[in-house]
PDB file of C-alpha atoms in Angstrom:
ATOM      1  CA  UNK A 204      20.732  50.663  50.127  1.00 68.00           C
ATOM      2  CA  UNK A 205      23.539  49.041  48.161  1.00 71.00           C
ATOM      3  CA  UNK A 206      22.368  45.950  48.114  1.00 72.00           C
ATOM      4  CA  UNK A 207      18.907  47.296  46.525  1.00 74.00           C
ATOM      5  CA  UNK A 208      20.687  48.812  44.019  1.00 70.00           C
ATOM      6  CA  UNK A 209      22.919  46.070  43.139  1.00 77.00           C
ATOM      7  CA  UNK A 210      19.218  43.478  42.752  1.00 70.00           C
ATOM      8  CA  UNK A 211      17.836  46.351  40.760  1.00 76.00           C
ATOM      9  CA  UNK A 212      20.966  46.429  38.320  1.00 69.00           C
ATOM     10  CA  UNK A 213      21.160  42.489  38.431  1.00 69.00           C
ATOM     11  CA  UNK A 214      17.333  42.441  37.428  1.00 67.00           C
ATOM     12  CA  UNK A 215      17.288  44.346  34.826  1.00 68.00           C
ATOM     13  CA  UNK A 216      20.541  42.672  33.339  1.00 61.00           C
ATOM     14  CA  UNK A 217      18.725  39.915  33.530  1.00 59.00           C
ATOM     15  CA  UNK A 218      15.348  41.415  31.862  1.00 60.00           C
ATOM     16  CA  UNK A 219      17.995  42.931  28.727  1.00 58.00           C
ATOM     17  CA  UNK A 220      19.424  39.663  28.618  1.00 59.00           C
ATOM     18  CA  UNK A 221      16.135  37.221  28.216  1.00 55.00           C
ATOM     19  CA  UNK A 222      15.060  39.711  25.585  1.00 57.00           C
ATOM     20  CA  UNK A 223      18.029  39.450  23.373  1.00 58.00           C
ATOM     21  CA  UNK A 224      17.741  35.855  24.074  1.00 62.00           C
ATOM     22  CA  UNK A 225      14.461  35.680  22.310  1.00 70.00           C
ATOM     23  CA  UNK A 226      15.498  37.740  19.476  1.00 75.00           C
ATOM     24  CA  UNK A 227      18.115  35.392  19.236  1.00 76.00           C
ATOM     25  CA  UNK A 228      15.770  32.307  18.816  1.00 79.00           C
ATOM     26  CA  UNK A 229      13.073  33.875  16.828  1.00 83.00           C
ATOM     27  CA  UNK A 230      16.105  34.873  14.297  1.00 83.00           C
ATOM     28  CA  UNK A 231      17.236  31.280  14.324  1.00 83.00           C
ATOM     29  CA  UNK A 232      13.158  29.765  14.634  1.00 80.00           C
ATOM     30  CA  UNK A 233      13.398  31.729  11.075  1.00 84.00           C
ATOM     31  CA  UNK A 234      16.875  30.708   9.552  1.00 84.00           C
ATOM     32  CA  UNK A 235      14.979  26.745  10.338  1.00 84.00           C
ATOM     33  CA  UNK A 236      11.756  27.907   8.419  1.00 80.00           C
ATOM     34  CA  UNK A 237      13.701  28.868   5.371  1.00 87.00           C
ATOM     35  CA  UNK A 238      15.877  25.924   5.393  1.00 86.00           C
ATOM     36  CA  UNK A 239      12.919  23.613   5.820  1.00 85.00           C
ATOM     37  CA  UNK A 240      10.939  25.554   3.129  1.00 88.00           C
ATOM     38  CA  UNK A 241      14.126  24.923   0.948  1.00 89.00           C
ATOM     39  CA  UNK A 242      14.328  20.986   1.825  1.00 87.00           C
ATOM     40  CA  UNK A 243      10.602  20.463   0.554  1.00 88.00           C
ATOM     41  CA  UNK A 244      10.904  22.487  -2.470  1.00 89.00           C
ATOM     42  CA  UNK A 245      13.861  20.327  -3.651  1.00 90.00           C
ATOM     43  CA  UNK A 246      12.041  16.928  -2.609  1.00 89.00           C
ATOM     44  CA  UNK A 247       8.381  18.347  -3.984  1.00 90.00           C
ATOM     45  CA  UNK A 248      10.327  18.830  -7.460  1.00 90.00           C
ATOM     46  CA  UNK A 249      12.397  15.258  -7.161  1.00 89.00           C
ATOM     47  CA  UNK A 250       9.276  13.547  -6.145  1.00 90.00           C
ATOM     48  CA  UNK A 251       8.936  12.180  -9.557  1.00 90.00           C
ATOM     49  CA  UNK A 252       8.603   8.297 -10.043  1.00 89.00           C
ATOM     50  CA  UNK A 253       8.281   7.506 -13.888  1.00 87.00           C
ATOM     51  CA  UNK A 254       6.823   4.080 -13.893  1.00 88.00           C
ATOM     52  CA  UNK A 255       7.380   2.719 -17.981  1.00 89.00           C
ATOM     53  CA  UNK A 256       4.191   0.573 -19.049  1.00 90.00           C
ATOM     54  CA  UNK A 257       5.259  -2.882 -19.003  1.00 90.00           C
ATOM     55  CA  UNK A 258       4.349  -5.391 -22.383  1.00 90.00           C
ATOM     56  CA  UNK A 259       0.758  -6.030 -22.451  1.00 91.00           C
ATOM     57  CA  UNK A 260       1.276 -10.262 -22.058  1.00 91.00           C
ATOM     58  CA  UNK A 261       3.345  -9.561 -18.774  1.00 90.00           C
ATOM     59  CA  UNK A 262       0.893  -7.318 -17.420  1.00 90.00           C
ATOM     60  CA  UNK A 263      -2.214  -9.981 -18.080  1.00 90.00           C
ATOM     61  CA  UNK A 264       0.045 -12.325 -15.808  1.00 89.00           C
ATOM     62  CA  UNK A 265       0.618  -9.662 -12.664  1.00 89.00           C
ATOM     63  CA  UNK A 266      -2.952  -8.224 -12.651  1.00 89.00           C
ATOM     64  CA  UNK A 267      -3.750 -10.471 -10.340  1.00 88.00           C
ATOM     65  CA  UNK A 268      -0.748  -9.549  -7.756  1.00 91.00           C
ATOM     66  CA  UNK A 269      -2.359  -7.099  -5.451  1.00 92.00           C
ATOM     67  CA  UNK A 270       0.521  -5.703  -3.700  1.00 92.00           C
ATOM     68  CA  UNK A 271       2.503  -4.700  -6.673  1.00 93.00           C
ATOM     69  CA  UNK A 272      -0.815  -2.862  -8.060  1.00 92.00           C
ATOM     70  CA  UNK A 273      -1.029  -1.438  -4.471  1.00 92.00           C
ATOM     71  CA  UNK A 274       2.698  -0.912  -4.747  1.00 93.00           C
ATOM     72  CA  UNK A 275       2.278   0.988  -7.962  1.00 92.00           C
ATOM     73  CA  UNK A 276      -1.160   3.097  -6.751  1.00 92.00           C
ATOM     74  CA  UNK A 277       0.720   4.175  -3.744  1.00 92.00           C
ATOM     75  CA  UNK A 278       3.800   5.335  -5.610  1.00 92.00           C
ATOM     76  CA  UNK A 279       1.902   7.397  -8.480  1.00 91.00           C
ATOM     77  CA  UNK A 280      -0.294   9.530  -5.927  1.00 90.00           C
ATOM     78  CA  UNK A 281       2.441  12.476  -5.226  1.00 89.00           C
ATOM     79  CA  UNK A 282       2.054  14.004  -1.773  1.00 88.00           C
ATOM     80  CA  UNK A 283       1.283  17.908  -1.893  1.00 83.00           C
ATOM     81  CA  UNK A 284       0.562  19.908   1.412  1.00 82.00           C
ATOM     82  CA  UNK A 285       3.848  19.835   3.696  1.00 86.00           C
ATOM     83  CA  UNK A 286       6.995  17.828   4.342  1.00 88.00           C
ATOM     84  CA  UNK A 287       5.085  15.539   6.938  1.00 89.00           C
ATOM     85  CA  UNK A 288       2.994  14.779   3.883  1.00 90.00           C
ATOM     86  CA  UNK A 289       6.027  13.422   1.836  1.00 91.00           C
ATOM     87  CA  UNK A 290       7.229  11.555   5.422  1.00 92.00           C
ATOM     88  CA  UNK A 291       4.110   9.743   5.894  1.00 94.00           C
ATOM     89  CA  UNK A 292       3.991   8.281   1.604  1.00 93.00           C
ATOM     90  CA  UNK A 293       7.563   6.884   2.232  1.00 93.00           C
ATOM     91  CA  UNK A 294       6.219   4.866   4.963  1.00 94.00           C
ATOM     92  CA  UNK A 295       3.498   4.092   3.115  1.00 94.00           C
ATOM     93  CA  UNK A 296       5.814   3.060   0.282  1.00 93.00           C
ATOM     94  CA  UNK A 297       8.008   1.116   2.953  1.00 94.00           C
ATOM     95  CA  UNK A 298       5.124  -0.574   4.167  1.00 94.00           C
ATOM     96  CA  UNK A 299       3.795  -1.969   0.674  1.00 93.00           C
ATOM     97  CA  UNK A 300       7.243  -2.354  -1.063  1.00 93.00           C
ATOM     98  CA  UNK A 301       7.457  -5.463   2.077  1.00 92.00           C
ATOM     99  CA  UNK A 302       4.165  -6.858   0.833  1.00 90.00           C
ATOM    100  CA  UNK A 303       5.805  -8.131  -2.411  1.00 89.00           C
ATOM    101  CA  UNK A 304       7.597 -10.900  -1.687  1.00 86.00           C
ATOM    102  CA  UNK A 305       4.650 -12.296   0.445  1.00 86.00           C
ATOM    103  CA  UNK A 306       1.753 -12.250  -1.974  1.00 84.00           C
ATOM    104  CA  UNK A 307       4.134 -13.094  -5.196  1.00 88.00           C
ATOM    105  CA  UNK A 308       2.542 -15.622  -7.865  1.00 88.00           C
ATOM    106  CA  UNK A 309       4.155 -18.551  -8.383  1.00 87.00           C
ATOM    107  CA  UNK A 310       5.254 -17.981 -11.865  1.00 89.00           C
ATOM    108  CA  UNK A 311       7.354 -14.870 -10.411  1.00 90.00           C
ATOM    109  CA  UNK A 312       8.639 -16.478  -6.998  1.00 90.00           C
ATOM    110  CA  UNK A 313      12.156 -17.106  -8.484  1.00 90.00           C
ATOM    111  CA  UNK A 314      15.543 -15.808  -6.675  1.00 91.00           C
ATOM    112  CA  UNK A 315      15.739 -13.024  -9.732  1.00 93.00           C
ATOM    113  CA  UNK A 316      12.778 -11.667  -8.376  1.00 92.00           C
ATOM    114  CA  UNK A 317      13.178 -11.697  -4.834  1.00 93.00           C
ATOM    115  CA  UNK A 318      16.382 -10.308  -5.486  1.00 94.00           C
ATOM    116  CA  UNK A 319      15.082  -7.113  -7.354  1.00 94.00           C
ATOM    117  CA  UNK A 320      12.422  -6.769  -4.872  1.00 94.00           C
ATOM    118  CA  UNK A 321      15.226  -6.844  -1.409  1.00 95.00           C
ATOM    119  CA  UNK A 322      17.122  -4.660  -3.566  1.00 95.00           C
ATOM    120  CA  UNK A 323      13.741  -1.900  -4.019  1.00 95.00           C
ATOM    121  CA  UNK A 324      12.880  -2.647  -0.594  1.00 95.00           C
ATOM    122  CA  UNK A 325      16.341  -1.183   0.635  1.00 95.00           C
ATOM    123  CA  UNK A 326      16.515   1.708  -1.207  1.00 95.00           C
ATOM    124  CA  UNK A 327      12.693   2.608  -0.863  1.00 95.00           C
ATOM    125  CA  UNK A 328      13.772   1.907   2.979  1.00 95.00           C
ATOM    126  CA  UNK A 329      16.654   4.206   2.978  1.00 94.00           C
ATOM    127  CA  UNK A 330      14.537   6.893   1.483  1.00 94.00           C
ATOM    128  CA  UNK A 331      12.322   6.667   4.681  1.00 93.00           C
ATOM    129  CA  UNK A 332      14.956   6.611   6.946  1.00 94.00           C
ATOM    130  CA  UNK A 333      16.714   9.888   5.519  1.00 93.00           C
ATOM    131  CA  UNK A 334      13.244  11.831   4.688  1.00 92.00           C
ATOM    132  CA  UNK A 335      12.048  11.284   8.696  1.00 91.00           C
ATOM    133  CA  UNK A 336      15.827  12.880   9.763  1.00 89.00           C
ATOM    134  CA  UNK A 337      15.558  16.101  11.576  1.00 86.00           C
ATOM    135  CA  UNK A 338      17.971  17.896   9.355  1.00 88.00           C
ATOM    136  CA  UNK A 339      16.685  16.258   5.992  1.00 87.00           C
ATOM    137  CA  UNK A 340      19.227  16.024   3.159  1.00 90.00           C
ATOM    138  CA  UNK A 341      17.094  16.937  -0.188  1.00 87.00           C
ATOM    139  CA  UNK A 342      19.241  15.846  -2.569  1.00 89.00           C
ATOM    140  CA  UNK A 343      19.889  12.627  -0.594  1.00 93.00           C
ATOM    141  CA  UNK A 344      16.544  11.650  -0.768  1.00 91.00           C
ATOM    142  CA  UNK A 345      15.799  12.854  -4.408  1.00 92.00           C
ATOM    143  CA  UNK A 346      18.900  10.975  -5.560  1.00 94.00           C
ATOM    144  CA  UNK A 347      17.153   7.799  -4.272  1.00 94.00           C
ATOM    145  CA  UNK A 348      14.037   8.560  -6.161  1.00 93.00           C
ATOM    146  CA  UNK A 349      15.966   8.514  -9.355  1.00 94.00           C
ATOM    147  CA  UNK A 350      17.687   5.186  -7.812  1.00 95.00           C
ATOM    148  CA  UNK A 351      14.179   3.954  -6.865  1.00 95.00           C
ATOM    149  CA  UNK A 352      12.727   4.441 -10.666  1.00 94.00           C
ATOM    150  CA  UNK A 353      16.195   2.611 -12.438  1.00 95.00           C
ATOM    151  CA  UNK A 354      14.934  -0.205  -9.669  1.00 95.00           C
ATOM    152  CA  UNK A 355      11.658  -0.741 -10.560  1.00 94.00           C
ATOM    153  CA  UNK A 356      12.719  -0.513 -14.213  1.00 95.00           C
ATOM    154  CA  UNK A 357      14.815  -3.319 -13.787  1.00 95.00           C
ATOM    155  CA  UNK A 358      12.233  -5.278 -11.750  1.00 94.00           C
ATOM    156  CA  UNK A 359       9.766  -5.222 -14.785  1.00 94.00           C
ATOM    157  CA  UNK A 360      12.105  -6.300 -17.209  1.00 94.00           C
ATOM    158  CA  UNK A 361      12.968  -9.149 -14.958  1.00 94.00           C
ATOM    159  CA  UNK A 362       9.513  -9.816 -15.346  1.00 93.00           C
ATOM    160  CA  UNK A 363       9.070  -9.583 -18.862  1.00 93.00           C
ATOM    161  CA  UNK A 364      12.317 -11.562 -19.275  1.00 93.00           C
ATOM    162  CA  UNK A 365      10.862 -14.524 -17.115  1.00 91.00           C
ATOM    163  CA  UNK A 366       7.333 -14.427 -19.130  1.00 91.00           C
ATOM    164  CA  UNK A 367       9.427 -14.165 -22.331  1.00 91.00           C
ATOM    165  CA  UNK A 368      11.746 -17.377 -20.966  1.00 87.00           C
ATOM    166  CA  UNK A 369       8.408 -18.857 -20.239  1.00 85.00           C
ATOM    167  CA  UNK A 370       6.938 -19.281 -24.349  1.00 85.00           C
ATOM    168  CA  UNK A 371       9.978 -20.629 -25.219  1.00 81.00           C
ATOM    169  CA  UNK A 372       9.480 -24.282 -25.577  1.00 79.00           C
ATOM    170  CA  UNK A 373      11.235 -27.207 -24.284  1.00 73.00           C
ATOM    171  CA  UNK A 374      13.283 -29.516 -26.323  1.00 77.00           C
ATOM    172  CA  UNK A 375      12.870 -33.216 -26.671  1.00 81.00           C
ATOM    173  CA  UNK A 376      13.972 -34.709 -23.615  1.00 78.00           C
ATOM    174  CA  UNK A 377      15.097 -31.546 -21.738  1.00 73.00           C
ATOM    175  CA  UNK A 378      11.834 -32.537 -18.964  1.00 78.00           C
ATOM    176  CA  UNK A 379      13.718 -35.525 -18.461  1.00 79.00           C
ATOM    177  CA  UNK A 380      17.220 -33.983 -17.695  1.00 80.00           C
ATOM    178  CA  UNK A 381      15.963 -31.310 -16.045  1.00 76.00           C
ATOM    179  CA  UNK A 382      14.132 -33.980 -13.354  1.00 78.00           C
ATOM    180  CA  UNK A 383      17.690 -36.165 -13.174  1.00 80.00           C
ATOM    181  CA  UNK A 384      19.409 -33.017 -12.366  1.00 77.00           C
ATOM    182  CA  UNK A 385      16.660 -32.735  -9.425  1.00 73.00           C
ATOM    183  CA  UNK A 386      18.187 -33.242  -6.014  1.00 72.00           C
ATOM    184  CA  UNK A 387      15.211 -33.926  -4.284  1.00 72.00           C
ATOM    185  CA  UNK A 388      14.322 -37.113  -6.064  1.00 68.00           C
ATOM    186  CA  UNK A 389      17.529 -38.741  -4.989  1.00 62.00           C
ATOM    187  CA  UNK A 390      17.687 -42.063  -3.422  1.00 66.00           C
ATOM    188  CA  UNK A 391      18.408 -41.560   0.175  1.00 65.00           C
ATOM    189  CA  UNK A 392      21.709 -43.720   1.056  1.00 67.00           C
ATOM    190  CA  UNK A 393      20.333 -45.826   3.858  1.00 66.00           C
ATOM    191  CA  UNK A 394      23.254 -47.665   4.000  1.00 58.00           C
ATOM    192  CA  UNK A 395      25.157 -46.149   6.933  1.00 53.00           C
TER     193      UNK A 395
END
């Protein structure tokens, strides 16, 4: 008779115990939904990339670069709905911010460039890596917007510096120094 009375006691400890349990997790499930709620309304109001027009002559010269007009579609079309929403447009961005240094015109493929582009590519990169943590930091990633804008402003006047670089013409005679100083056209030494 004891020993029913001491599995009745135990079982019902236990029952009492799995119910505070799950008050317990829905109270916590809840403390989650507000801090997640908070998280997206701090990166839905940073989500703001201010792309400045670029001069009209440099802009005739990269209309034909598809990725950085992809580049620049993807980044102006602001996710809405949910957090997952904002996840899946940095990949996006991460995905097409790689595509620039492959498709770049000629005019443009200069180690300025490439060096503005590694340096977007990084931060648009870390802004994918912190916005897909499990506990996201919200200023952390809206800090990096504001990084990723100063980038990109930087990138286009790199450009317009090159196309302004490029009207300036050469002097008399500069063609030829500029081919001595060439590396590649000198004579191999054969003697050895």
């Amino acid at each position: 008779m004891k020993l029913k009375l001491i599995y009745i006691l135990f079982f019902s400890l236990l029952l009492v115990s799995c119910q505070n349990d799950n008050k317990l997790l829905i109270i916590e499930q809840q403390k989650e939904a507000q801090k997640k709620e908070i998280v997206f309304n701090t990166i839905n109001r940073g989500w703001v990339f201010d792309i400045s027009p670029i001069d009209p002559e440099t802009q005739s010269r990269i209309n034909s670069w598809m990725a950085w007009r992809n580049f620049i579609t993807e980044i102006n079309q602001k996710p809405k709905s949910t957090i997952g929403a904002f996840q899946k447009k940095a990949s996006a961005l991460s995905k097409k911010v790689m595509d620039l240094n492959e498709t770049m015109p000629s005019e443009f493929n200069k180690p300025q460039i490439k060096a503005r582009i590694a340096v977007l590519t990084t931060k648009i990169k870390s802004m994918d890596l912190f916005i897909h943590l499990d506990q996201i930091p919200g200023s952390k990633v809206v800090k990096l917007i504001s990084e990723i804008n100063t980038e990109i402003d930087y990138f286009q006047l790199q450009l317009e510096e090159i196309v302004t670089k490029s009207k300036i013409p050469m002097e008399e005679g500069e063609e030829d120094i500029i081919r001595m100083k060439d590396t590649t056209r000198a004579i191999p030494n054969e003697l050895q």
